[in-house]
Amino acid sequence: MHTQLIAAQLERKQLRASSRKHRPRGLPIILFGPPGSGKGTQARLLAGKFGIPAISTGEMLRHGTGCAFDKTIQRTMQAGQLISDELMNHLLGARLKRPDCANGFILDGFPRSVSQAEYLKSFLKDLGMPRPIIFHLTVPDAEVVRRLTHRLECPTCGETISVDGDPDVITCTCSHDGAKLGHRDDDVAETIYTRLKSYKATVAEMVRIFAGDSYFEVGAMEAPNSVAAHLAELVRTGI
Ligand code: AMP
């Protein structure tokens, strides 16, 4: 009887250990939101808070992929149109396989289509990661246009600042690495409307696809640090 009891206890212990071993690990976070809603800034702030990388597909493309299509890619971006799913899935997959993503990552700008969303879902499963946390940042259209036409970006680290009010604008250099700040080629009125339209055409579908996951719609009109504190709190309590 005593031996049976010990065997049963041992079995329970082994079961607990094995379920711990197979429990999905990592913190995948996806940021949705129109251009200019602060996804890049929030991704960087959350990356600092949780020690996981911020991955912006737009930034990856702006830095150049090294493939033969780079010129076509830059033209497509300047027109505010989307790059092919095949290329984007390939680029993102290669990035997520890097060791710094083992504990999670924050995605800014991916997925933007059904194919990309499905690719990401199955990729997370293969990596043994839990279902992602989705933050959907919302700002009114007029604010999107105002922010994008007023923003300067560092070509090296991707940090952005607004020309209405930030003292660093006087020097026009990045306070992190000293690089010269500039307007993004696609931050011009005509392209902004195309990007906004493209975002609106896909976001509802993206939200639907990830509906079963931890999904939070968050107003992003407050100062970046307040929004980040709110998101970090949701990460801590929402999982
Ligand atoms: P963003 O920096 O996220 O505003 O992206 C800038 C541009 O890069 C977009 O307008 C697209 O041309 C391209 N891009 C970035 N991410 C993606 C994606 N996931 N799928 C297709 N195109 C993308």
Short mmCIF file of C-alpha atoms and ligand atoms in Angstrom, two decimals:
data_model
loop_
_atom_site.label_atom_id
_atom_site.label_comp_id
_atom_site.label_asym_id
_atom_site.label_seq_id
_atom_site.Cartn_x
_atom_site.Cartn_y
_atom_site.Cartn_z
CA MET A 1 0.00 0.00 0.00
CA HIS A 2 2.82 2.30 1.07
CA THR A 3 4.73 1.49 -2.16
CA GLN A 4 1.60 2.22 -4.25
CA LEU A 5 1.23 5.60 -2.59
CA ILE A 6 4.85 6.53 -3.29
CA ALA A 7 4.47 5.38 -6.92
CA ALA A 8 1.34 7.51 -7.35
CA GLN A 9 3.07 10.55 -5.84
CA LEU A 10 6.06 10.01 -8.12
CA GLU A 11 3.80 9.75 -11.15
CA ARG A 12 2.03 13.02 -10.25
CA LYS A 13 5.41 14.74 -9.78
CA GLN A 14 6.63 13.49 -13.17
CA LEU A 15 3.40 14.64 -14.82
CA ARG A 16 3.78 18.13 -13.31
CA ALA A 17 7.42 18.31 -14.43
CA SER A 18 6.55 17.18 -17.94
CA SER A 19 3.67 19.68 -18.28
CA ARG A 20 6.05 22.43 -17.10
CA LYS A 21 8.56 21.29 -19.72
CA HIS A 22 5.99 21.43 -22.50
CA ARG A 23 4.25 24.62 -21.42
CA PRO A 24 4.77 27.21 -24.18
CA ARG A 25 7.42 29.75 -23.20
CA GLY A 26 8.13 33.25 -24.41
CA LEU A 27 6.40 36.56 -24.83
CA PRO A 28 5.26 37.24 -28.39
CA ILE A 29 3.62 40.65 -28.68
CA ILE A 30 2.03 42.09 -31.82
CA LEU A 31 1.31 45.78 -32.25
CA PHE A 32 -1.48 46.80 -34.60
CA GLY A 33 -2.29 50.41 -35.36
CA PRO A 34 -2.28 52.89 -38.22
CA PRO A 35 0.98 54.47 -39.36
CA GLY A 36 1.91 57.14 -36.84
CA SER A 37 0.07 55.51 -33.93
CA GLY A 38 3.39 55.05 -32.15
CA LYS A 39 3.97 51.33 -32.77
CA GLY A 40 7.70 51.81 -33.28
CA THR A 41 8.09 53.92 -30.14
CA GLN A 42 6.00 51.54 -28.05
CA ALA A 43 7.87 48.53 -29.42
CA ARG A 44 11.18 50.07 -28.33
CA LEU A 45 9.86 51.04 -24.89
CA LEU A 46 8.39 47.58 -24.27
CA ALA A 47 11.58 45.95 -25.55
CA GLY A 48 13.46 47.86 -22.84
CA LYS A 49 10.97 46.84 -20.17
CA PHE A 50 10.85 43.12 -21.03
CA GLY A 51 14.31 42.47 -22.48
CA ILE A 52 13.03 41.15 -25.80
CA PRO A 53 13.72 42.60 -29.28
CA ALA A 54 11.49 45.08 -31.10
CA ILE A 55 11.15 43.99 -34.72
CA SER A 56 9.88 46.46 -37.28
CA THR A 57 9.42 45.00 -40.74
CA GLY A 58 9.34 48.52 -42.21
CA GLU A 59 12.72 49.24 -40.65
CA MET A 60 14.13 45.93 -41.93
CA LEU A 61 13.06 46.91 -45.44
CA ARG A 62 14.37 50.48 -45.15
CA HIS A 63 17.79 49.13 -44.14
CA GLY A 64 17.79 46.96 -47.27
CA THR A 65 17.35 43.22 -47.51
CA GLY A 66 20.47 42.58 -49.58
CA CYS A 67 18.35 40.74 -52.16
CA ALA A 68 18.10 41.58 -55.87
CA PHE A 69 14.70 43.23 -55.37
CA ASP A 70 15.82 46.05 -53.07
CA LYS A 71 15.18 48.81 -55.64
CA THR A 72 11.69 47.50 -56.38
CA ILE A 73 11.04 47.23 -52.65
CA GLN A 74 12.03 50.87 -52.06
CA ARG A 75 9.77 52.00 -54.94
CA THR A 76 6.85 49.99 -53.55
CA MET A 77 7.38 51.50 -50.10
CA GLN A 78 7.57 55.03 -51.49
CA ALA A 79 4.20 54.43 -53.13
CA GLY A 80 2.78 53.26 -49.77
CA GLN A 81 1.99 49.81 -51.11
CA LEU A 82 2.62 46.44 -49.53
CA ILE A 83 5.57 44.15 -50.26
CA SER A 84 4.72 40.58 -51.28
CA ASP A 85 3.71 38.12 -48.57
CA GLU A 86 6.23 35.59 -49.80
CA LEU A 87 9.16 37.95 -49.25
CA MET A 88 7.82 39.31 -45.95
CA ASN A 89 7.19 35.84 -44.51
CA HIS A 90 10.67 34.78 -45.53
CA LEU A 91 12.30 37.87 -43.99
CA LEU A 92 10.35 37.65 -40.76
CA GLY A 93 10.87 33.89 -40.41
CA ALA A 94 14.64 34.34 -40.74
CA ARG A 95 14.59 37.12 -38.13
CA LEU A 96 12.49 35.17 -35.60
CA LYS A 97 14.87 32.22 -35.79
CA ARG A 98 17.68 34.33 -34.37
CA PRO A 99 18.62 33.51 -30.75
CA ASP A 100 17.59 36.91 -29.34
CA CYS A 101 13.94 36.01 -30.11
CA ALA A 102 13.99 32.84 -27.98
CA ASN A 103 12.20 34.55 -25.07
CA GLY A 104 9.82 36.57 -27.18
CA PHE A 105 9.68 39.64 -29.40
CA ILE A 106 7.54 42.62 -30.24
CA LEU A 107 6.30 42.89 -33.80
CA ASP A 108 5.66 46.28 -35.35
CA GLY A 109 4.24 46.18 -38.88
CA PHE A 110 3.69 42.42 -39.19
CA PRO A 111 1.31 40.75 -39.99
CA ARG A 112 -0.45 42.88 -42.58
CA SER A 113 -2.31 40.20 -44.53
CA VAL A 114 -4.11 36.91 -43.97
CA SER A 115 -1.18 34.98 -45.39
CA GLN A 116 1.25 36.74 -43.02
CA ALA A 117 -1.05 36.18 -40.04
CA GLU A 118 -1.37 32.49 -40.79
CA TYR A 119 2.36 32.18 -41.34
CA LEU A 120 3.03 33.82 -37.97
CA LYS A 121 0.52 31.66 -36.15
CA SER A 122 2.04 28.44 -37.39
CA PHE A 123 5.54 29.79 -36.81
CA LEU A 124 4.75 30.52 -33.15
CA LYS A 125 3.37 27.01 -32.79
CA ASP A 126 6.52 25.51 -34.29
CA LEU A 127 8.68 27.61 -31.94
CA GLY A 128 6.63 26.30 -29.00
CA MET A 129 5.60 29.83 -28.05
CA PRO A 130 2.28 30.79 -26.45
CA ARG A 131 -0.41 32.63 -28.36
CA PRO A 132 0.52 36.27 -28.84
CA ILE A 133 -0.64 39.33 -26.93
CA ILE A 134 -2.13 41.86 -29.34
CA PHE A 135 -2.13 45.58 -28.69
CA HIS A 136 -4.22 47.56 -31.12
CA LEU A 137 -3.20 51.23 -30.85
CA THR A 138 -5.87 53.69 -31.95
CA VAL A 139 -5.55 57.35 -32.97
CA PRO A 140 -7.87 59.49 -35.11
CA ASP A 141 -7.00 59.90 -38.82
CA ALA A 142 -6.33 63.64 -38.47
CA GLU A 143 -3.76 62.91 -35.78
CA VAL A 144 -2.10 60.28 -38.00
CA VAL A 145 -1.61 62.86 -40.75
CA ARG A 146 -0.41 65.50 -38.27
CA ARG A 147 2.09 63.14 -36.63
CA LEU A 148 3.53 61.73 -39.85
CA THR A 149 3.99 65.07 -41.55
CA HIS A 150 5.74 66.38 -38.41
CA ARG A 151 8.00 63.43 -37.72
CA LEU A 152 11.70 63.03 -38.27
CA GLU A 153 13.34 59.63 -38.11
CA CYS A 154 16.84 58.40 -37.38
CA PRO A 155 17.98 56.27 -40.33
CA THR A 156 20.25 54.25 -38.02
CA CYS A 157 18.17 53.30 -34.97
CA GLY A 158 14.65 54.17 -36.17
CA GLU A 159 13.99 56.56 -33.26
CA THR A 160 11.42 59.18 -34.22
CA ILE A 161 10.83 62.69 -32.97
CA SER A 162 8.21 65.28 -33.72
CA VAL A 163 9.18 68.63 -35.17
CA ASP A 164 6.60 70.33 -33.02
CA GLY A 165 8.17 70.58 -29.66
CA ASP A 166 11.17 68.27 -29.34
CA PRO A 167 14.38 70.20 -28.58
CA ASP A 168 16.54 67.66 -30.48
CA VAL A 169 14.99 68.97 -33.68
CA ILE A 170 17.10 72.10 -33.36
CA THR A 171 20.23 70.04 -34.01
CA CYS A 172 18.42 67.57 -36.31
CA THR A 173 20.58 64.76 -34.96
CA CYS A 174 19.56 61.60 -33.13
CA SER A 175 20.16 61.86 -29.38
CA HIS A 176 21.11 58.13 -29.30
CA ASP A 177 23.68 57.83 -32.06
CA GLY A 178 24.18 61.30 -33.52
CA ALA A 179 22.92 60.32 -37.00
CA LYS A 180 21.23 63.02 -39.08
CA LEU A 181 17.44 62.87 -38.72
CA GLY A 182 15.30 63.03 -41.82
CA HIS A 183 11.78 62.72 -43.16
CA ARG A 184 10.87 59.24 -44.34
CA ASP A 185 10.25 59.09 -48.11
CA ASP A 186 6.77 57.73 -47.46
CA ASP A 187 5.80 60.39 -44.88
CA VAL A 188 4.29 62.66 -47.52
CA ALA A 189 0.57 63.47 -47.68
CA GLU A 190 -0.30 61.41 -50.77
CA THR A 191 1.49 58.27 -49.54
CA ILE A 192 0.16 58.69 -46.01
CA TYR A 193 -3.43 58.40 -47.35
CA THR A 194 -2.52 55.28 -49.36
CA ARG A 195 -0.92 53.69 -46.27
CA LEU A 196 -3.88 54.60 -44.09
CA LYS A 197 -6.27 53.12 -46.65
CA SER A 198 -4.21 49.93 -46.89
CA TYR A 199 -4.15 49.67 -43.08
CA LYS A 200 -7.92 50.10 -42.83
CA ALA A 201 -8.51 47.51 -45.52
CA THR A 202 -6.68 44.82 -43.55
CA VAL A 203 -6.87 45.57 -39.84
CA ALA A 204 -10.37 44.18 -39.21
CA GLU A 205 -9.35 40.86 -40.74
CA MET A 206 -6.15 40.78 -38.65
CA VAL A 207 -8.14 41.43 -35.48
CA ARG A 208 -10.59 38.68 -36.43
CA ILE A 209 -7.78 36.17 -37.01
CA PHE A 210 -6.27 36.86 -33.58
CA ALA A 211 -9.63 37.21 -31.81
CA GLY A 212 -9.04 34.17 -29.60
CA ASP A 213 -5.80 35.61 -28.21
CA SER A 214 -5.17 38.27 -25.57
CA TYR A 215 -6.39 41.30 -27.48
CA PHE A 216 -6.41 44.85 -26.12
CA GLU A 217 -7.52 48.01 -27.91
CA VAL A 218 -5.58 50.93 -26.44
CA GLY A 219 -6.02 54.64 -27.16
CA ALA A 220 -2.61 56.06 -28.08
CA MET A 221 -3.18 59.79 -27.72
CA GLU A 222 -1.33 60.09 -24.40
CA ALA A 223 2.41 60.66 -23.99
CA PRO A 224 4.48 57.65 -25.15
CA ASN A 225 5.69 56.78 -21.62
CA SER A 226 2.13 56.70 -20.26
CA VAL A 227 0.96 54.47 -23.10
CA ALA A 228 3.97 52.17 -22.54
CA ALA A 229 3.28 51.95 -18.80
CA HIS A 230 -0.32 50.98 -19.57
CA LEU A 231 0.77 48.32 -22.07
CA ALA A 232 3.38 46.91 -19.67
CA GLU A 233 0.72 46.64 -16.97
CA LEU A 234 -1.55 44.77 -19.39
CA VAL A 235 1.30 42.38 -20.24
CA ARG A 236 1.87 41.68 -16.55
CA THR A 237 -1.79 41.17 -15.70
CA GLY A 238 -3.13 39.90 -19.01
CA ILE A 239 -1.13 36.67 -19.28
P1 AMP B 1 6.01 50.84 -41.63
O1 AMP B 1 7.40 51.25 -41.23
O2 AMP B 1 5.48 49.73 -40.81
O3 AMP B 1 5.08 52.02 -41.75
O4 AMP B 1 6.16 50.23 -43.10
C1 AMP B 1 6.63 51.00 -44.17
C2 AMP B 1 6.37 50.29 -45.48
O5 AMP B 1 7.09 49.05 -45.51
C3 AMP B 1 4.93 49.89 -45.72
O6 AMP B 1 4.15 50.95 -46.25
C4 AMP B 1 5.11 48.74 -46.71
O7 AMP B 1 5.44 49.25 -48.01
C5 AMP B 1 6.35 48.04 -46.18
N1 AMP B 1 6.01 46.99 -45.20
C6 AMP B 1 6.37 46.97 -43.88
N2 AMP B 1 5.92 45.87 -43.28
C7 AMP B 1 5.25 45.16 -44.23
C8 AMP B 1 4.52 43.95 -44.23
N3 AMP B 1 4.39 43.21 -43.12
N4 AMP B 1 3.96 43.53 -45.39
C9 AMP B 1 4.10 44.23 -46.53
N5 AMP B 1 4.74 45.42 -46.60
C10 AMP B 1 5.33 45.89 -45.47
#
